[in-house]
Amino acid sequence: MPTVVASFQATARQHPRRAAVFWGDQTIRYAALEHRSRRYAVHLQQACAIQPDDRVGLLLKNCPEFIYALYAILQCGAIVVPINNFLKGPEIQHIASDCQLKCLVTAPDFDATLAAVRGPRVVQLTELESAGEPVGFTATDRALEDTAVIIYTSGTTGKPKGAVLTHGNLAANVASCVHALQETAADRMTLLLPMFHSFMLT
């Protein structure tokens, strides 16, 4: 079973002009999605020194850039930590310290929330958007048993705890949903959830 990243790359190669994401009146095609994610990945590696197994936080509202950043982090071989964008500074600090975030991808909307958060290097979307071309970039190969994502619980019965998901977990969940829903390449799915939510990864 291929990883989600490997499947994404194969689809981008085989169907570069096929629509991947509809966002308002934008149609983002697989070639553009793959290219932007590689640009982000190169910047994370070169400017932020992101290495395999580093934890990288993702604090954004729903937007296409969330998807670019998600695939960029995974292509670096790093681990994505999606953060609930309704959390306050102290709650984000707990997550940053608990999983030892190396950097945190975010947008100016959260400047006030992050003002007192210490530890991770804060990377603004504008910084990633200004990154150069991904010349010679090769995604880091990951095995199915390698950690892909750490998703924190809501913390209703104590401090939030990180649930670890592997590349195999993600791939198996996608495959089971494709089978159960009998999805085809012609289908479209509407996303109503916040992108930091675990179901978004399916």
PDB file of C-alpha atoms in Angstrom:
ATOM      1  CA  MET A   1       0.000   0.000   0.000  1.00  0.00           C
ATOM      2  CA  PRO A   2       1.521   3.387  -0.995  1.00  0.00           C
ATOM      3  CA  THR A   3       1.597   6.296   1.423  1.00  0.00           C
ATOM      4  CA  VAL A   4      -0.788   9.211   0.946  1.00  0.00           C
ATOM      5  CA  VAL A   5       2.143  11.342  -0.243  1.00  0.00           C
ATOM      6  CA  ALA A   6       3.201   8.734  -2.822  1.00  0.00           C
ATOM      7  CA  SER A   7      -0.381   8.467  -4.080  1.00  0.00           C
ATOM      8  CA  PHE A   8      -0.646  12.256  -4.314  1.00  0.00           C
ATOM      9  CA  GLN A   9       2.609  12.502  -6.286  1.00  0.00           C
ATOM     10  CA  ALA A  10       1.541   9.730  -8.658  1.00  0.00           C
ATOM     11  CA  THR A  11      -1.810  11.429  -9.310  1.00  0.00           C
ATOM     12  CA  ALA A  12      -0.086  14.775  -9.955  1.00  0.00           C
ATOM     13  CA  ARG A  13       2.202  13.105 -12.511  1.00  0.00           C
ATOM     14  CA  GLN A  14      -0.565  11.152 -14.235  1.00  0.00           C
ATOM     15  CA  HIS A  15      -3.288  13.819 -14.151  1.00  0.00           C
ATOM     16  CA  PRO A  16      -1.605  17.235 -13.847  1.00  0.00           C
ATOM     17  CA  ARG A  17      -4.556  19.129 -15.346  1.00  0.00           C
ATOM     18  CA  ARG A  18      -7.242  17.426 -13.305  1.00  0.00           C
ATOM     19  CA  ALA A  19      -8.965  19.615 -10.697  1.00  0.00           C
ATOM     20  CA  ALA A  20      -7.789  18.822  -7.163  1.00  0.00           C
ATOM     21  CA  VAL A  21      -9.415  21.575  -5.092  1.00  0.00           C
ATOM     22  CA  PHE A  22     -12.257  24.007  -5.684  1.00  0.00           C
ATOM     23  CA  TRP A  23     -11.961  27.076  -3.434  1.00  0.00           C
ATOM     24  CA  GLY A  24     -14.499  29.814  -4.121  1.00  0.00           C
ATOM     25  CA  ASP A  25     -14.111  30.601  -7.786  1.00  0.00           C
ATOM     26  CA  GLN A  26     -10.610  29.070  -7.936  1.00  0.00           C
ATOM     27  CA  THR A  27      -9.853  25.697  -9.459  1.00  0.00           C
ATOM     28  CA  ILE A  28      -6.526  24.363  -8.214  1.00  0.00           C
ATOM     29  CA  ARG A  29      -5.164  21.590 -10.397  1.00  0.00           C
ATOM     30  CA  TYR A  30      -2.957  18.729  -9.258  1.00  0.00           C
ATOM     31  CA  ALA A  31       0.141  20.127 -10.996  1.00  0.00           C
ATOM     32  CA  ALA A  32      -0.243  23.479  -9.226  1.00  0.00           C
ATOM     33  CA  LEU A  33      -0.974  21.840  -5.875  1.00  0.00           C
ATOM     34  CA  GLU A  34       2.091  19.622  -6.161  1.00  0.00           C
ATOM     35  CA  HIS A  35       4.330  22.504  -7.305  1.00  0.00           C
ATOM     36  CA  ARG A  36       3.274  24.814  -4.461  1.00  0.00           C
ATOM     37  CA  SER A  37       3.733  22.083  -1.873  1.00  0.00           C
ATOM     38  CA  ARG A  38       7.271  21.409  -3.156  1.00  0.00           C
ATOM     39  CA  ARG A  39       8.096  25.144  -2.991  1.00  0.00           C
ATOM     40  CA  TYR A  40       6.950  25.217   0.610  1.00  0.00           C
ATOM     41  CA  ALA A  41       8.939  22.046   1.357  1.00  0.00           C
ATOM     42  CA  VAL A  42      12.186  23.451  -0.052  1.00  0.00           C
ATOM     43  CA  HIS A  43      11.825  26.569   2.081  1.00  0.00           C
ATOM     44  CA  LEU A  44      11.099  24.546   5.209  1.00  0.00           C
ATOM     45  CA  GLN A  45      14.226  22.474   4.579  1.00  0.00           C
ATOM     46  CA  GLN A  46      16.551  25.307   3.608  1.00  0.00           C
ATOM     47  CA  ALA A  47      15.387  28.234   5.761  1.00  0.00           C
ATOM     48  CA  CYS A  48      14.023  26.345   8.745  1.00  0.00           C
ATOM     49  CA  ALA A  49      16.342  23.293   8.689  1.00  0.00           C
ATOM     50  CA  ILE A  50      13.395  20.893   8.879  1.00  0.00           C
ATOM     51  CA  GLN A  51      14.584  17.290   8.993  1.00  0.00           C
ATOM     52  CA  PRO A  52      12.734  13.948   9.002  1.00  0.00           C
ATOM     53  CA  ASP A  53      10.763  13.396  12.225  1.00  0.00           C
ATOM     54  CA  ASP A  54      10.823  17.073  13.219  1.00  0.00           C
ATOM     55  CA  ARG A  55       7.436  18.253  14.459  1.00  0.00           C
ATOM     56  CA  VAL A  56       5.920  21.135  12.499  1.00  0.00           C
ATOM     57  CA  GLY A  57       2.769  22.848  13.716  1.00  0.00           C
ATOM     58  CA  LEU A  58       0.044  24.023  11.366  1.00  0.00           C
ATOM     59  CA  LEU A  59      -2.134  26.843  12.711  1.00  0.00           C
ATOM     60  CA  LEU A  60      -4.329  28.199   9.925  1.00  0.00           C
ATOM     61  CA  LYS A  61      -7.955  28.773   9.079  1.00  0.00           C
ATOM     62  CA  ASN A  62      -9.397  26.718   6.227  1.00  0.00           C
ATOM     63  CA  CYS A  63      -7.568  27.735   3.049  1.00  0.00           C
ATOM     64  CA  PRO A  64      -5.714  26.117   0.127  1.00  0.00           C
ATOM     65  CA  GLU A  65      -2.415  27.033   1.811  1.00  0.00           C
ATOM     66  CA  PHE A  66      -3.260  24.596   4.594  1.00  0.00           C
ATOM     67  CA  ILE A  67      -3.177  21.798   2.005  1.00  0.00           C
ATOM     68  CA  TYR A  68       0.086  23.037   0.438  1.00  0.00           C
ATOM     69  CA  ALA A  69       1.718  23.198   3.868  1.00  0.00           C
ATOM     70  CA  LEU A  70       0.383  19.798   4.937  1.00  0.00           C
ATOM     71  CA  TYR A  71       1.891  18.048   1.908  1.00  0.00           C
ATOM     72  CA  ALA A  72       5.080  20.126   2.191  1.00  0.00           C
ATOM     73  CA  ILE A  73       5.697  19.005   5.762  1.00  0.00           C
ATOM     74  CA  LEU A  74       5.020  15.374   4.874  1.00  0.00           C
ATOM     75  CA  GLN A  75       7.310  15.571   1.832  1.00  0.00           C
ATOM     76  CA  CYS A  76      10.104  16.796   4.126  1.00  0.00           C
ATOM     77  CA  GLY A  77       9.642  13.594   6.106  1.00  0.00           C
ATOM     78  CA  ALA A  78       8.546  15.703   9.071  1.00  0.00           C
ATOM     79  CA  ILE A  79       5.498  15.218  11.272  1.00  0.00           C
ATOM     80  CA  VAL A  80       2.440  17.452  10.938  1.00  0.00           C
ATOM     81  CA  VAL A  81       0.849  18.785  14.121  1.00  0.00           C
ATOM     82  CA  PRO A  82      -2.491  20.413  13.148  1.00  0.00           C
ATOM     83  CA  ILE A  83      -3.540  22.892  15.825  1.00  0.00           C
ATOM     84  CA  ASN A  84      -7.119  23.845  16.634  1.00  0.00           C
ATOM     85  CA  ASN A  85      -7.336  27.462  15.488  1.00  0.00           C
ATOM     86  CA  PHE A  86      -9.772  28.291  18.300  1.00  0.00           C
ATOM     87  CA  LEU A  87      -7.174  27.616  21.014  1.00  0.00           C
ATOM     88  CA  LYS A  88      -5.663  30.365  23.156  1.00  0.00           C
ATOM     89  CA  GLY A  89      -1.968  31.080  23.614  1.00  0.00           C
ATOM     90  CA  PRO A  90      -1.426  28.974  26.781  1.00  0.00           C
ATOM     91  CA  GLU A  91      -3.119  25.964  25.160  1.00  0.00           C
ATOM     92  CA  ILE A  92      -0.916  26.286  22.074  1.00  0.00           C
ATOM     93  CA  GLN A  93       2.132  26.653  24.328  1.00  0.00           C
ATOM     94  CA  HIS A  94       1.251  23.327  25.968  1.00  0.00           C
ATOM     95  CA  ILE A  95       1.130  21.590  22.581  1.00  0.00           C
ATOM     96  CA  ALA A  96       4.334  23.270  21.378  1.00  0.00           C
ATOM     97  CA  SER A  97       6.209  22.193  24.498  1.00  0.00           C
ATOM     98  CA  ASP A  98       4.658  18.735  24.755  1.00  0.00           C
ATOM     99  CA  CYS A  99       5.616  17.608  21.255  1.00  0.00           C
ATOM    100  CA  GLN A 100       8.662  19.885  20.921  1.00  0.00           C
ATOM    101  CA  LEU A 101       7.532  21.775  17.837  1.00  0.00           C
ATOM    102  CA  LYS A 102      10.484  22.912  15.752  1.00  0.00           C
ATOM    103  CA  CYS A 103       8.469  25.437  13.787  1.00  0.00           C
ATOM    104  CA  LEU A 104       4.901  26.616  13.404  1.00  0.00           C
ATOM    105  CA  VAL A 105       3.327  27.560  10.063  1.00  0.00           C
ATOM    106  CA  THR A 106       0.706  30.252  10.534  1.00  0.00           C
ATOM    107  CA  ALA A 107      -0.768  33.532   9.270  1.00  0.00           C
ATOM    108  CA  PRO A 108      -1.027  37.087  10.673  1.00  0.00           C
ATOM    109  CA  ASP A 109      -4.550  36.312  11.954  1.00  0.00           C
ATOM    110  CA  PHE A 110      -2.849  34.535  14.871  1.00  0.00           C
ATOM    111  CA  ASP A 111      -0.133  37.067  15.743  1.00  0.00           C
ATOM    112  CA  ALA A 112      -1.874  38.129  18.954  1.00  0.00           C
ATOM    113  CA  THR A 113      -2.594  34.522  19.966  1.00  0.00           C
ATOM    114  CA  LEU A 114       1.047  33.518  19.459  1.00  0.00           C
ATOM    115  CA  ALA A 115       2.578  36.608  21.077  1.00  0.00           C
ATOM    116  CA  ALA A 116       3.437  34.752  24.286  1.00  0.00           C
ATOM    117  CA  VAL A 117       4.167  31.321  22.755  1.00  0.00           C
ATOM    118  CA  ARG A 118       7.836  30.351  23.106  1.00  0.00           C
ATOM    119  CA  GLY A 119       9.844  27.597  21.461  1.00  0.00           C
ATOM    120  CA  PRO A 120       8.991  26.991  17.812  1.00  0.00           C
ATOM    121  CA  ARG A 121      10.181  29.205  14.984  1.00  0.00           C
ATOM    122  CA  VAL A 122       7.109  30.956  13.577  1.00  0.00           C
ATOM    123  CA  VAL A 123       6.859  30.733   9.781  1.00  0.00           C
ATOM    124  CA  GLN A 124       4.328  33.029   8.134  1.00  0.00           C
ATOM    125  CA  LEU A 125       2.517  31.993   4.962  1.00  0.00           C
ATOM    126  CA  THR A 126       3.920  35.098   3.258  1.00  0.00           C
ATOM    127  CA  GLU A 127       7.400  33.677   3.848  1.00  0.00           C
ATOM    128  CA  LEU A 128       6.439  30.359   2.255  1.00  0.00           C
ATOM    129  CA  GLU A 129       4.660  32.089  -0.630  1.00  0.00           C
ATOM    130  CA  SER A 130       7.817  34.043  -1.477  1.00  0.00           C
ATOM    131  CA  ALA A 131       9.941  30.876  -1.639  1.00  0.00           C
ATOM    132  CA  GLY A 132      11.891  30.203  -4.819  1.00  0.00           C
ATOM    133  CA  GLU A 133      11.465  27.393  -7.311  1.00  0.00           C
ATOM    134  CA  PRO A 134      11.883  23.852  -5.941  1.00  0.00           C
ATOM    135  CA  VAL A 135      14.854  22.998  -8.171  1.00  0.00           C
ATOM    136  CA  GLY A 136      16.124  19.477  -7.611  1.00  0.00           C
ATOM    137  CA  PHE A 137      13.804  18.804  -4.683  1.00  0.00           C
ATOM    138  CA  THR A 138      13.161  15.156  -3.872  1.00  0.00           C
ATOM    139  CA  ALA A 139      10.597  14.187  -1.279  1.00  0.00           C
ATOM    140  CA  THR A 140      11.827  12.135   1.659  1.00  0.00           C
ATOM    141  CA  ASP A 141      10.667   8.529   1.465  1.00  0.00           C
ATOM    142  CA  ARG A 142       8.737   7.375   4.500  1.00  0.00           C
ATOM    143  CA  ALA A 143       7.659   3.883   5.487  1.00  0.00           C
ATOM    144  CA  LEU A 144       4.077   3.057   6.402  1.00  0.00           C
ATOM    145  CA  GLU A 145       5.076   2.598  10.047  1.00  0.00           C
ATOM    146  CA  ASP A 146       6.653   6.079  10.287  1.00  0.00           C
ATOM    147  CA  THR A 147       4.763   8.793  12.149  1.00  0.00           C
ATOM    148  CA  ALA A 148       2.943  11.235   9.852  1.00  0.00           C
ATOM    149  CA  VAL A 149       0.678  13.281  12.120  1.00  0.00           C
ATOM    150  CA  ILE A 150       0.175  14.049  15.802  1.00  0.00           C
ATOM    151  CA  ILE A 151      -3.343  15.299  16.523  1.00  0.00           C
ATOM    152  CA  TYR A 152      -4.116  16.696  19.951  1.00  0.00           C
ATOM    153  CA  THR A 153      -7.310  15.835  21.791  1.00  0.00           C
ATOM    154  CA  SER A 154      -9.673  18.539  23.001  1.00  0.00           C
ATOM    155  CA  GLY A 155      -8.464  18.206  26.586  1.00  0.00           C
ATOM    156  CA  THR A 156     -11.948  18.033  28.111  1.00  0.00           C
ATOM    157  CA  THR A 157     -10.750  15.674  30.872  1.00  0.00           C
ATOM    158  CA  GLY A 158      -7.299  17.161  31.394  1.00  0.00           C
ATOM    159  CA  LYS A 159      -4.528  18.592  29.278  1.00  0.00           C
ATOM    160  CA  PRO A 160      -4.708  17.727  25.547  1.00  0.00           C
ATOM    161  CA  LYS A 161      -2.826  14.567  24.601  1.00  0.00           C
ATOM    162  CA  GLY A 162      -1.198  13.868  21.241  1.00  0.00           C
ATOM    163  CA  ALA A 163      -2.643  10.966  19.237  1.00  0.00           C
ATOM    164  CA  VAL A 164       0.032   9.564  16.917  1.00  0.00           C
ATOM    165  CA  LEU A 165      -0.958   8.481  13.394  1.00  0.00           C
ATOM    166  CA  THR A 166       1.399   6.758  10.984  1.00  0.00           C
ATOM    167  CA  HIS A 167       1.584   7.043   7.212  1.00  0.00           C
ATOM    168  CA  GLY A 168       0.013   3.583   7.158  1.00  0.00           C
ATOM    169  CA  ASN A 169      -2.874   4.751   9.353  1.00  0.00           C
ATOM    170  CA  LEU A 170      -3.666   7.575   6.936  1.00  0.00           C
ATOM    171  CA  ALA A 171      -3.379   5.408   3.825  1.00  0.00           C
ATOM    172  CA  ALA A 172      -5.535   2.627   5.299  1.00  0.00           C
ATOM    173  CA  ASN A 173      -8.215   5.079   6.376  1.00  0.00           C
ATOM    174  CA  VAL A 174      -8.371   6.640   2.920  1.00  0.00           C
ATOM    175  CA  ALA A 175      -8.498   3.213   1.240  1.00  0.00           C
ATOM    176  CA  SER A 176     -11.297   2.003   3.517  1.00  0.00           C
ATOM    177  CA  CYS A 177     -13.370   5.136   2.864  1.00  0.00           C
ATOM    178  CA  VAL A 178     -12.861   4.864  -0.904  1.00  0.00           C
ATOM    179  CA  HIS A 179     -14.050   1.265  -0.709  1.00  0.00           C
ATOM    180  CA  ALA A 180     -17.010   1.929   1.613  1.00  0.00           C
ATOM    181  CA  LEU A 181     -18.252   4.964  -0.322  1.00  0.00           C
ATOM    182  CA  GLN A 182     -17.430   3.416  -3.734  1.00  0.00           C
ATOM    183  CA  GLU A 183     -15.661   6.606  -4.751  1.00  0.00           C
ATOM    184  CA  THR A 184     -14.357   7.170  -8.258  1.00  0.00           C
ATOM    185  CA  ALA A 185     -12.095   9.798  -9.822  1.00  0.00           C
ATOM    186  CA  ALA A 186     -15.210  11.583 -11.108  1.00  0.00           C
ATOM    187  CA  ASP A 187     -16.570  12.242  -7.602  1.00  0.00           C
ATOM    188  CA  ARG A 188     -16.346  15.511  -5.686  1.00  0.00           C
ATOM    189  CA  MET A 189     -16.475  15.851  -1.913  1.00  0.00           C
ATOM    190  CA  THR A 190     -17.444  18.927   0.092  1.00  0.00           C
ATOM    191  CA  LEU A 191     -15.374  19.732   3.171  1.00  0.00           C
ATOM    192  CA  LEU A 192     -17.387  21.317   5.973  1.00  0.00           C
ATOM    193  CA  LEU A 193     -15.015  20.571   8.853  1.00  0.00           C
ATOM    194  CA  PRO A 194     -12.138  22.709  10.100  1.00  0.00           C
ATOM    195  CA  MET A 195      -9.013  21.444   8.367  1.00  0.00           C
ATOM    196  CA  PHE A 196      -7.249  20.819  11.697  1.00  0.00           C
ATOM    197  CA  HIS A 197      -9.840  18.107  12.421  1.00  0.00           C
ATOM    198  CA  SER A 198      -8.785  14.462  12.188  1.00  0.00           C
ATOM    199  CA  PHE A 199     -11.527  13.615   9.653  1.00  0.00           C
ATOM    200  CA  MET A 200     -10.052  16.177   7.253  1.00  0.00           C
ATOM    201  CA  LEU A 201      -7.099  13.839   6.690  1.00  0.00           C
ATOM    202  CA  THR A 202      -9.413  11.330   5.028  1.00  0.00           C
TER     203      THR A 202
END
